[in-house]
Short mmCIF file of C-alpha atoms and ligand atoms in Angstrom, two decimals:
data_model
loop_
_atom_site.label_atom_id
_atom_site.label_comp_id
_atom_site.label_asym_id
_atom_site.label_seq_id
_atom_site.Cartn_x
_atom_site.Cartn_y
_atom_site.Cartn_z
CA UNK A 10 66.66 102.05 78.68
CA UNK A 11 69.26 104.77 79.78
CA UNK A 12 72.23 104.52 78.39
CA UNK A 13 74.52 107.43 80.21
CA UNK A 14 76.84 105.56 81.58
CA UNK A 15 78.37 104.56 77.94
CA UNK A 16 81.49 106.20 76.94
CA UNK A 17 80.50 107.36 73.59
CA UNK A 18 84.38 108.49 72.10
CA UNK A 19 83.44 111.23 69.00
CA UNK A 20 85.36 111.77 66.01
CA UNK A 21 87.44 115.24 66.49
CA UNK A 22 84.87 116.76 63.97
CA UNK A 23 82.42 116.26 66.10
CA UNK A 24 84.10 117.46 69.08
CA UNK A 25 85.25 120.67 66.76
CA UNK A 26 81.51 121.73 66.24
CA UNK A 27 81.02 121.27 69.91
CA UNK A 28 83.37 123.93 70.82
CA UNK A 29 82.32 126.24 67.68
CA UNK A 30 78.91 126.23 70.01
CA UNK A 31 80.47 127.71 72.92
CA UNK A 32 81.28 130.44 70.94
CA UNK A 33 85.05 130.44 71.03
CA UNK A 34 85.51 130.33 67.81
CA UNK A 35 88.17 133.86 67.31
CA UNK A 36 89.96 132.12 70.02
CA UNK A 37 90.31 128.48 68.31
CA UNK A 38 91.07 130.57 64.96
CA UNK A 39 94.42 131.96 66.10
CA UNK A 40 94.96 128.46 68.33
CA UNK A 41 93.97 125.61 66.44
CA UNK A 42 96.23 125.97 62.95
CA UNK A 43 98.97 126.15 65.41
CA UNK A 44 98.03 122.92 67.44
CA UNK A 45 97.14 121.05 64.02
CA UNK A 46 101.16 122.49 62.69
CA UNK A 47 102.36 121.12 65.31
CA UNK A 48 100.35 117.84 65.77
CA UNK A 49 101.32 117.31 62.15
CA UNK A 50 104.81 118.12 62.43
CA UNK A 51 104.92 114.97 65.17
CA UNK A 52 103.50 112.09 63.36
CA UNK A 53 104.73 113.28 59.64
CA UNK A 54 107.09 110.97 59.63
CA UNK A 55 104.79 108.22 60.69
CA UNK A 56 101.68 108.75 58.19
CA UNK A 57 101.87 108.49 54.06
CA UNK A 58 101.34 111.34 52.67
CA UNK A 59 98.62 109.65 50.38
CA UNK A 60 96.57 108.59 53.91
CA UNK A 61 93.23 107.01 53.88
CA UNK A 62 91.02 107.73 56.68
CA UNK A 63 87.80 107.96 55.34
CA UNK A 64 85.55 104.92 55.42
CA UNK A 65 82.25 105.28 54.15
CA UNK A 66 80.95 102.18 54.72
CA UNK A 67 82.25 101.16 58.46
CA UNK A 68 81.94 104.05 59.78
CA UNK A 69 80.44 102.76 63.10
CA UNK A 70 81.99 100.39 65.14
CA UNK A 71 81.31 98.85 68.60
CA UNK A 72 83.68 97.04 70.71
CA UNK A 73 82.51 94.58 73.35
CA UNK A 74 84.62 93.24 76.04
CA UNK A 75 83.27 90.54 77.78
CA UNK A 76 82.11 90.51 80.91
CA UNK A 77 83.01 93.21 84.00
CA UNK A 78 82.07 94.34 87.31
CA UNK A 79 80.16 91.71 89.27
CA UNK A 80 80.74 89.40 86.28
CA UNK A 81 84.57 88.15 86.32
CA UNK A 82 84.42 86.14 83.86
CA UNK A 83 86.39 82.84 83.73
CA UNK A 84 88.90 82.61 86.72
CA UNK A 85 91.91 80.33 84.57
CA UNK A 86 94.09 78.60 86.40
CA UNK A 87 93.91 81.13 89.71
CA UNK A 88 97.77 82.20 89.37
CA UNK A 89 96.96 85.57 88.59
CA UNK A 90 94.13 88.25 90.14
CA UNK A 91 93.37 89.31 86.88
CA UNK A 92 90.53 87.05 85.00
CA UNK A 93 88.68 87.23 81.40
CA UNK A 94 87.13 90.26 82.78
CA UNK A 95 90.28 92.58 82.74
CA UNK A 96 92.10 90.31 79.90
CA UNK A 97 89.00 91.11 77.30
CA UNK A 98 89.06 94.73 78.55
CA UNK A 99 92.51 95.74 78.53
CA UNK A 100 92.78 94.14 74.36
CA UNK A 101 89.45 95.74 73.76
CA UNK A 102 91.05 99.25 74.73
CA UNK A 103 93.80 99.09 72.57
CA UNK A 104 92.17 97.43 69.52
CA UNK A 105 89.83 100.59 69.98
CA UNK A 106 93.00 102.91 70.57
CA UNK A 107 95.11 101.64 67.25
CA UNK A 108 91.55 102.13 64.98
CA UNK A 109 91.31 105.43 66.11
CA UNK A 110 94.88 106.03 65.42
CA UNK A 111 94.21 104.83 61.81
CA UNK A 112 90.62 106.48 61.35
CA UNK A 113 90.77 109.55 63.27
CA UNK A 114 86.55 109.65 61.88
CA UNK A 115 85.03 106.46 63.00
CA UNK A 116 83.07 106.63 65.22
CA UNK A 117 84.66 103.48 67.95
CA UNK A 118 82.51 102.61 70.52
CA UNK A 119 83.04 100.91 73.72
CA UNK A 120 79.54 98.62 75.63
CA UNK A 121 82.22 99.42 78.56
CA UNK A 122 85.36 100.91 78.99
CA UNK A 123 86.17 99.94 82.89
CA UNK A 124 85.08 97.57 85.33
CA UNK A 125 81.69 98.02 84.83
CA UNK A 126 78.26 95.34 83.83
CA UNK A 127 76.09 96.02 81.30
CA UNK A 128 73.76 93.85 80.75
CA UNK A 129 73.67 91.49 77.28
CA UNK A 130 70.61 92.97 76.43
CA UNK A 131 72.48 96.28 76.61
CA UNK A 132 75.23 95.59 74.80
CA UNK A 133 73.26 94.79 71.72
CA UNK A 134 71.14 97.43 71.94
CA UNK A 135 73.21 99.85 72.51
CA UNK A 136 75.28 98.46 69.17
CA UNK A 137 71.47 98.45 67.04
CA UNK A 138 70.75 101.69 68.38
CA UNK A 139 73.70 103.77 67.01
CA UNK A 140 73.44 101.44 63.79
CA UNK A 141 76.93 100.02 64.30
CA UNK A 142 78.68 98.41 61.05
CA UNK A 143 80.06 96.33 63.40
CA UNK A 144 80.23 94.60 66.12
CA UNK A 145 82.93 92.89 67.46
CA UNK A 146 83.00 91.14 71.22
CA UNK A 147 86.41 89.97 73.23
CA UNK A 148 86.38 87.26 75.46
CA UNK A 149 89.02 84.67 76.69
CA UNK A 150 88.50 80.92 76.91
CA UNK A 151 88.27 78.27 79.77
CA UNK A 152 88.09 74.16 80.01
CA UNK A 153 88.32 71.94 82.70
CA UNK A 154 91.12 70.83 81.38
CA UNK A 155 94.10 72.67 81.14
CA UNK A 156 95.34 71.16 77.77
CA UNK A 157 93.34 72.88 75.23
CA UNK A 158 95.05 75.99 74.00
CA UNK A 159 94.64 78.32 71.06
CA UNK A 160 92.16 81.54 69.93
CA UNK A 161 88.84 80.86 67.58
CA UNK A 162 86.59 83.49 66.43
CA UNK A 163 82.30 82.38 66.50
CA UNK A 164 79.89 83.40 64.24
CA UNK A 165 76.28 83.40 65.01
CA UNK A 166 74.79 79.71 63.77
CA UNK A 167 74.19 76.27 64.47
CA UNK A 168 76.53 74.47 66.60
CA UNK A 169 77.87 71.78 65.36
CA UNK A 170 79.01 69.25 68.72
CA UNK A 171 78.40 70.03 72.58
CA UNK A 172 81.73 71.07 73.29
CA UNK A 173 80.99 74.34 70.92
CA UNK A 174 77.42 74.28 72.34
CA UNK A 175 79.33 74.72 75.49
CA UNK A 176 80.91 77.79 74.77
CA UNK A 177 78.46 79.40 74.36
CA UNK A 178 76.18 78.53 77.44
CA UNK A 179 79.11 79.90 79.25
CA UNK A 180 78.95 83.23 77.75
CA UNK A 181 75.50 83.32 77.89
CA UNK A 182 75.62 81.89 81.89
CA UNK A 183 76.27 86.26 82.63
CA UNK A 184 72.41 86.37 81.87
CA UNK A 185 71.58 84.72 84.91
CA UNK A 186 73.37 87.29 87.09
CA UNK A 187 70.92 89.81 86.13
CA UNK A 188 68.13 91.16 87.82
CA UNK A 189 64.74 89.60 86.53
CA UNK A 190 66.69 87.95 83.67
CA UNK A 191 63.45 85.84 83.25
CA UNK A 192 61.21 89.01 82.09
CA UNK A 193 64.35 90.69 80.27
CA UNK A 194 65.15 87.67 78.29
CA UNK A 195 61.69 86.49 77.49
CA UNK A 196 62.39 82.82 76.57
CA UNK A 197 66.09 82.92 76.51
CA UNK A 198 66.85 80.77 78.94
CA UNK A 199 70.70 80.22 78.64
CA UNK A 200 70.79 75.86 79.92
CA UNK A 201 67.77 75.54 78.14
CA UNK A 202 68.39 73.44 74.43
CA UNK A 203 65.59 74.67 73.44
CA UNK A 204 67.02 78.10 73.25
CA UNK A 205 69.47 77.38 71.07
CA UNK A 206 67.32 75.21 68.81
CA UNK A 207 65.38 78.75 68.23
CA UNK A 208 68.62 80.81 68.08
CA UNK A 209 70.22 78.13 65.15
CA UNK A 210 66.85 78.52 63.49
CA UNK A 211 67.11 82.61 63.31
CA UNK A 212 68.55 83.63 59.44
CA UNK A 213 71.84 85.47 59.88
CA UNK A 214 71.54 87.97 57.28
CA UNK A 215 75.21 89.12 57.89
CA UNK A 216 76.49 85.86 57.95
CA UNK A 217 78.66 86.17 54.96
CA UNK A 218 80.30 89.41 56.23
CA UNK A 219 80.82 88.09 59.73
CA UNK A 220 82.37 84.68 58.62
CA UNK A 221 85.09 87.10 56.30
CA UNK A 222 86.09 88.68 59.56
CA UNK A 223 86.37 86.27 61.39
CA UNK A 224 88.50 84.13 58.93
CA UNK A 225 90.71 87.77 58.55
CA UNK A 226 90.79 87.42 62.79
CA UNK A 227 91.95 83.66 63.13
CA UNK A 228 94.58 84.63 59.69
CA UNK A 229 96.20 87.41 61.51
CA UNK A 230 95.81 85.40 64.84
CA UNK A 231 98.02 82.32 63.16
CA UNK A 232 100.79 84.04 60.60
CA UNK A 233 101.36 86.77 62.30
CA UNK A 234 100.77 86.14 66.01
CA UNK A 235 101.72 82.24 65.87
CA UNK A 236 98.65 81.32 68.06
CA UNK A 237 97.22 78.06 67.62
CA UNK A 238 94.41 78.54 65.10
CA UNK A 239 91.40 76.69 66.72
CA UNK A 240 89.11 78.07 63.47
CA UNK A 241 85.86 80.14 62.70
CA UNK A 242 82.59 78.38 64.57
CA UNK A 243 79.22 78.72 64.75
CA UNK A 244 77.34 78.46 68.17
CA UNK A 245 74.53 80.63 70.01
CA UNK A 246 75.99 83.52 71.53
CA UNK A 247 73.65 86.31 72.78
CA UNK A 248 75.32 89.32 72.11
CA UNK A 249 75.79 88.45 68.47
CA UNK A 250 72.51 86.84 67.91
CA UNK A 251 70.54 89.45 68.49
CA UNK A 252 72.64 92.04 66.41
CA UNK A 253 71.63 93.78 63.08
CA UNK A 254 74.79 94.09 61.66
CA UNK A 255 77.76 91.50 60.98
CA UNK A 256 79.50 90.29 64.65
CA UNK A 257 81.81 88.32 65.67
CA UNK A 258 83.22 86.96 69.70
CA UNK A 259 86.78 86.31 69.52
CA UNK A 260 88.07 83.90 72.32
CA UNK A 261 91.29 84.98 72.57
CA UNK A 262 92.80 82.27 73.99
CA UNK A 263 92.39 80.02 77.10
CA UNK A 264 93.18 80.84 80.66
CA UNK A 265 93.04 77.75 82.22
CA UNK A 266 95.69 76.93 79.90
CA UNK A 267 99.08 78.16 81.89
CA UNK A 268 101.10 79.11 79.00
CA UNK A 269 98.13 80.80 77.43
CA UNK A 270 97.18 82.62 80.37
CA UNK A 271 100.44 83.67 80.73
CA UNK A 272 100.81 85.59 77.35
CA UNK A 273 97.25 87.05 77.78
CA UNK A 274 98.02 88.21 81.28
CA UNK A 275 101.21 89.97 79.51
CA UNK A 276 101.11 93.72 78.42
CA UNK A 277 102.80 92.04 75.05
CA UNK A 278 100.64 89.49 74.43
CA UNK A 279 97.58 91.57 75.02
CA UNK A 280 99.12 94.20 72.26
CA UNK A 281 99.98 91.13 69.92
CA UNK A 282 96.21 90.09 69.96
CA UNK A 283 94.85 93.64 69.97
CA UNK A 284 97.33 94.42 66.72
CA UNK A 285 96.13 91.05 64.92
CA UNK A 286 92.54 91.83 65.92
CA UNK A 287 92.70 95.81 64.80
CA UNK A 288 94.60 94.41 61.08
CA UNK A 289 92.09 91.92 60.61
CA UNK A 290 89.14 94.84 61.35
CA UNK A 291 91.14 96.87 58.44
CA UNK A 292 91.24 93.60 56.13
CA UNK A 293 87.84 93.77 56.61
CA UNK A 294 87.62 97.38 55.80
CA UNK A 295 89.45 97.21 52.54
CA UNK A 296 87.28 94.59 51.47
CA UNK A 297 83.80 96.34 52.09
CA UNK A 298 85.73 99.54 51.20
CA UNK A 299 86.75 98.17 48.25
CA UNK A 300 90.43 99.65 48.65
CA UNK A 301 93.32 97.89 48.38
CA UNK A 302 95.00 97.05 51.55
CA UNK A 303 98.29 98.43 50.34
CA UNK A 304 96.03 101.88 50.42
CA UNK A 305 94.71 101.24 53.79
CA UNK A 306 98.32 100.11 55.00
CA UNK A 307 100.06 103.74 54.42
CA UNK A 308 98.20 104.96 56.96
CA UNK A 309 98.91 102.95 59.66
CA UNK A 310 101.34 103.52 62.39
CA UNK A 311 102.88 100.29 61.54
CA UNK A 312 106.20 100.95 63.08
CA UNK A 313 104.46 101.69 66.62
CA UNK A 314 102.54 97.93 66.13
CA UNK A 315 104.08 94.24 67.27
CA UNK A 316 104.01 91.81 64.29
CA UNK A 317 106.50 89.54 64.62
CA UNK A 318 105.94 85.95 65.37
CA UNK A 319 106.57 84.93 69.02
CA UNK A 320 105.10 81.73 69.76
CA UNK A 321 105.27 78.82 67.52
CA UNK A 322 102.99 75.75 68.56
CA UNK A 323 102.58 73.44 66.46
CA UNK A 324 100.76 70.26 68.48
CA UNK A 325 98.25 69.28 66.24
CA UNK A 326 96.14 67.65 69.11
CA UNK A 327 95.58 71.63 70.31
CA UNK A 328 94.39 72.34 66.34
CA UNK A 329 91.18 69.23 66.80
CA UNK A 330 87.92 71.16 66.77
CA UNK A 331 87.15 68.68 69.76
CA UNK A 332 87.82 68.13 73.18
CA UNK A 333 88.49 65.22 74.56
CA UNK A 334 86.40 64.92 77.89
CA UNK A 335 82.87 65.75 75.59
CA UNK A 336 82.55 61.92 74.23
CA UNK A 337 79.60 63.34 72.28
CA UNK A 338 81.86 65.33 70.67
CA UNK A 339 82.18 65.05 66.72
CA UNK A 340 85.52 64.48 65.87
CA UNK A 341 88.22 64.35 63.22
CA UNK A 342 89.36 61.32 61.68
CA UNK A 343 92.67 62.01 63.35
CA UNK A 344 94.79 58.76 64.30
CA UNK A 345 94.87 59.18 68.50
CA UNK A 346 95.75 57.28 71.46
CA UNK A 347 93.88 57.31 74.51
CA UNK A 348 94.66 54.85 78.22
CA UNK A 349 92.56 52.58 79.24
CA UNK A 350 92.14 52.67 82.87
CA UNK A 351 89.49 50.24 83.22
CA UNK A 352 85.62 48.98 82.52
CA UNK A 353 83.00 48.71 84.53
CA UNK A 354 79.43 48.79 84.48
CA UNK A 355 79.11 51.76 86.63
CA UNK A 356 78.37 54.81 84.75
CA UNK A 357 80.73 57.52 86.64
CA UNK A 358 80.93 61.05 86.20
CA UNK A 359 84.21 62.25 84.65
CA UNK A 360 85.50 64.19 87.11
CA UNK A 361 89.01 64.15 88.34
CA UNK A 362 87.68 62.85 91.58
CA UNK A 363 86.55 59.91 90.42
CA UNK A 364 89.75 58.72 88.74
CA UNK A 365 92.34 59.23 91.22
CA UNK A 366 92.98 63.01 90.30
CA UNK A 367 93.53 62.61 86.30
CA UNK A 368 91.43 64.58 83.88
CA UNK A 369 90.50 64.42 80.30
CA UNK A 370 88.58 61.23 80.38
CA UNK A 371 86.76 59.83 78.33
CA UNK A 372 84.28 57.26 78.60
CA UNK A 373 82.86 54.80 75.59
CA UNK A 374 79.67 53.14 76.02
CA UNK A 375 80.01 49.07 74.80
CA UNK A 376 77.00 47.19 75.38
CA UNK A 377 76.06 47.51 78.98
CA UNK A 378 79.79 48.33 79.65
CA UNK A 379 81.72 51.63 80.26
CA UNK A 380 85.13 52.29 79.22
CA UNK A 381 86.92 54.66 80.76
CA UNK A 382 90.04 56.27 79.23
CA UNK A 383 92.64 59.07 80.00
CA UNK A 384 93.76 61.56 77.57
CA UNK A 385 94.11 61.84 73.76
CA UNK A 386 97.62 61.90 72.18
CA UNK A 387 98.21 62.32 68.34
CA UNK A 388 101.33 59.75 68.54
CA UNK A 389 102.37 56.41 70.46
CA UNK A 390 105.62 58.06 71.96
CA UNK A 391 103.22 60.50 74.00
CA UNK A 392 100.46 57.73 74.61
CA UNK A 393 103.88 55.68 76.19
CA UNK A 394 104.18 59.07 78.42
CA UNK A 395 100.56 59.38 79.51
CA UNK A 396 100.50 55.71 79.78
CA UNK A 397 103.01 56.12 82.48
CA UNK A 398 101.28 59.26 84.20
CA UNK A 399 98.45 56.81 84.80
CA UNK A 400 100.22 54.46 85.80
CA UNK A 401 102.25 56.23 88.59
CA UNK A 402 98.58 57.01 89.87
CA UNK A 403 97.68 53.95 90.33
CA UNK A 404 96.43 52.03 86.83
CA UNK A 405 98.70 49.90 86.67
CA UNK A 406 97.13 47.54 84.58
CA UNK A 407 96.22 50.84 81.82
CA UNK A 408 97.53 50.20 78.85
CA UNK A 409 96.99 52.42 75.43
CA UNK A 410 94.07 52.34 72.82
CA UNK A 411 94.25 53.27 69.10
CA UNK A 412 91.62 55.37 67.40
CA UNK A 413 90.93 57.06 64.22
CA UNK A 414 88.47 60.10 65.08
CA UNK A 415 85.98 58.18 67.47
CA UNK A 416 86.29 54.58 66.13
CA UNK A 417 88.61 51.96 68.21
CA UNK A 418 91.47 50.42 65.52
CA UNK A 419 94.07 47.96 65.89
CA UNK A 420 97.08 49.30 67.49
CA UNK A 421 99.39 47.78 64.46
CA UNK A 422 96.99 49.61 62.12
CA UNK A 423 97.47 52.66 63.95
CA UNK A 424 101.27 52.35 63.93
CA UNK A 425 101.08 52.44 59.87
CA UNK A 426 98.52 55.78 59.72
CA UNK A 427 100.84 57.43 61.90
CA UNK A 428 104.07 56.51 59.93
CA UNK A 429 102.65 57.01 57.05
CA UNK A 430 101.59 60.69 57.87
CA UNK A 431 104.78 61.76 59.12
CA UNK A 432 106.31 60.67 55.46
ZN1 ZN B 16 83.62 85.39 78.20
#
């Protein structure tokens, strides 16, 4: 496999004994303590003077944004040209810029660094072939709804409902715009379940490493970013399935979500997520490293990074692990309301179409019967608001249902939980 098209970014030592072999070397003798005065003399005031630089364990690291060239990626909501494609690409390149900036010797590598496609199969090879430390891959999010909103980080595993299951056959979905996917990928076949009963079978021998990351991701993500923290999954990606070192995919967020898609679309949101993503890589770091992060913190460039918090959400029906049009979804035991728009014993499929434009139904199976129902609201003031949505198109007759995770409950007994939790 050739891999020359890869942008393979040195450490300046490297680049140094490059030049020595052009045989410049009187000239760089006289030249280069003068650059390196100067250099220093700029960002002294920046650096401690007690810097850490050196890693000796991570000293490898590839960065993977999703997606690029023929493959766009998911579209979001079609307000913008941009989609996950340029979004994954333009965080990847500053996540990679800022570690560079803080270890001027690791060796950051990009799968791509413009609008180019390599294939999956690529992309991990490339990152087993230079025997990364890690691996870390950038994507953004996408629902058919445009409620769900937030950033999780996925670990290679089992997947634990459909909706994460999902995910992941959506990343994986790039495969099948390759050329001769079928003899590439063997028996990865990304619709088939069988593929990802095999892939939640495979031992992740990094698990524990890749999990800590993660969790340091969807930390810095929350506190310091204020994104809504959708947690650290499991599910069957490709590109960190077949890795040999500890991974991660970071959906950053989802662009079919307006307000989402706006902040990742901005040049501050995309250094917001870049700055959480590159402190959570040195978290990581210190840990392996075994230095304290108040070491590793002197020699960043914190003044030049975004940290404050700038969006606050705090909806707890965008923190539920599920989403609300997969009815095989496992849920919380959450208290929601949901609209009944009607029963019948037609088995429909749920798309807007069918219900007079309104998304985010649900439908419950009751003996030979199908219940159909619109949304899923944590409280009865916003099931009263939804109640009315459907209403205006055309249900009059919906009226709201109580349920605690997946089970129907009385309304009264609803009423109480929800009181009660807001004590
Ligand atoms: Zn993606």
């Amino acid at each position: 496999m050739n891999f020359t098209h890869y942008k393979i970014f040195f450490s300046p030592d490297g680049l140094k004994k490059s030049y020595h072999k052009k045989g410049s070397l009187p000239f760089l003798c006289h030249v280069l303590p003068v650059i390196f005065l100067i250099v220093g003399f700029l960002i002294s005031p920046l650096v401690s003077h007690t810097q850490i630089t050196k890693t000796s364990i991570v000293k490898t690291i590839v960065l993977d944004p999703g997606h690029g060239g023929k493959d766009p990626g998911n579209l979001g909501t079609k307000r913008y040209k941009t989609t996950e494609k340029d979004i994954a690409l333009a965080i990847t390149l500053l996540v990679g810029k800022y570690l560079n900036q803080a270890f001027p010797e690791m060796n950051v590598i990009y799968t791509r660094d413009d609008d180019s496609y390599p294939e999956l199969i690529e992309r991990t090879k490339l990152a087993n072939d230079v025997h990364a430390d890690l691996f870390i891959s950038i994507h953004c999010n996408a629902n058919e709804s445009k409620r769900p909103i937030g950033a999780d980080t996925w670990v290679m595993g089992p997947h634990k409902n459909q909706a994460n299951l999902k995910v992941a056959q959506k990343e994986n979905a790039a495969i099948l715009l390759e050329e001769d996917y079928k003899q590439k990928y063997g028996d990865f076949d990304p619709n088939s379940p069988e593929t990802y009963l095999a892939l939640s079978l495979r031992q992740n021998v990094h698990l524990n490493e890749s999990l800590m990351l993660a969790k340091y991701v969807q930390d810095e993500f929350r506190t310091r970013v204020g994104r809504v923290d959708r947690g650290v999954k499991q599910s069957g990606f490709y590109v960190i399935s077949f890795t040999t070192m500890p991974s991660v995919l970071i959906e950053t967020g989802f662009l079919t979500n307006p307000t989402e898609e706006d902040f990742l679309n901005s040049s501050n949101g995309q250094d917001y997520m870049a700055s959480a993503i590159y402190r959570a890589i040195k978290k990581y770091i210190a840990e392996v490293e075994n230095i304290p992060v108040a070491e590793l913190n002197k020699v960043v460039l914190t003044d030049t990074l975004p940290e404050k918090t700038i969006i606050t959400n705090n909806d707890d029906e965008f923190k539920e692990d599920t989403i609300a049009t997969y009815v095989d979804s496992v849920s919380t035991d959450s208290i929601n309301y949901r609209i009944q728009l009607f029963v019948s014993s037609e088995k429909k499929s749920l798309e807007p179409d069918n219900f007079k434009g309104l998304d985010e139904i649900t439908l419950v199976k009751v003996g030979n019967l199908y219940k159909y129902y619109y949304a899923r609201v944590p409280s009865y003031s916003e099931a009263k608001n939804v109640r009315k949505i459907a209403q205006e198109k055309g249900y009059g007759e919906a009226f709201i249902v109580s349920f605690r995770g997946e089970t129907k409950i009385e309304l009264q007994e609803a009423l109480n939980l929800e009181l009660e939790n807001n004590k």
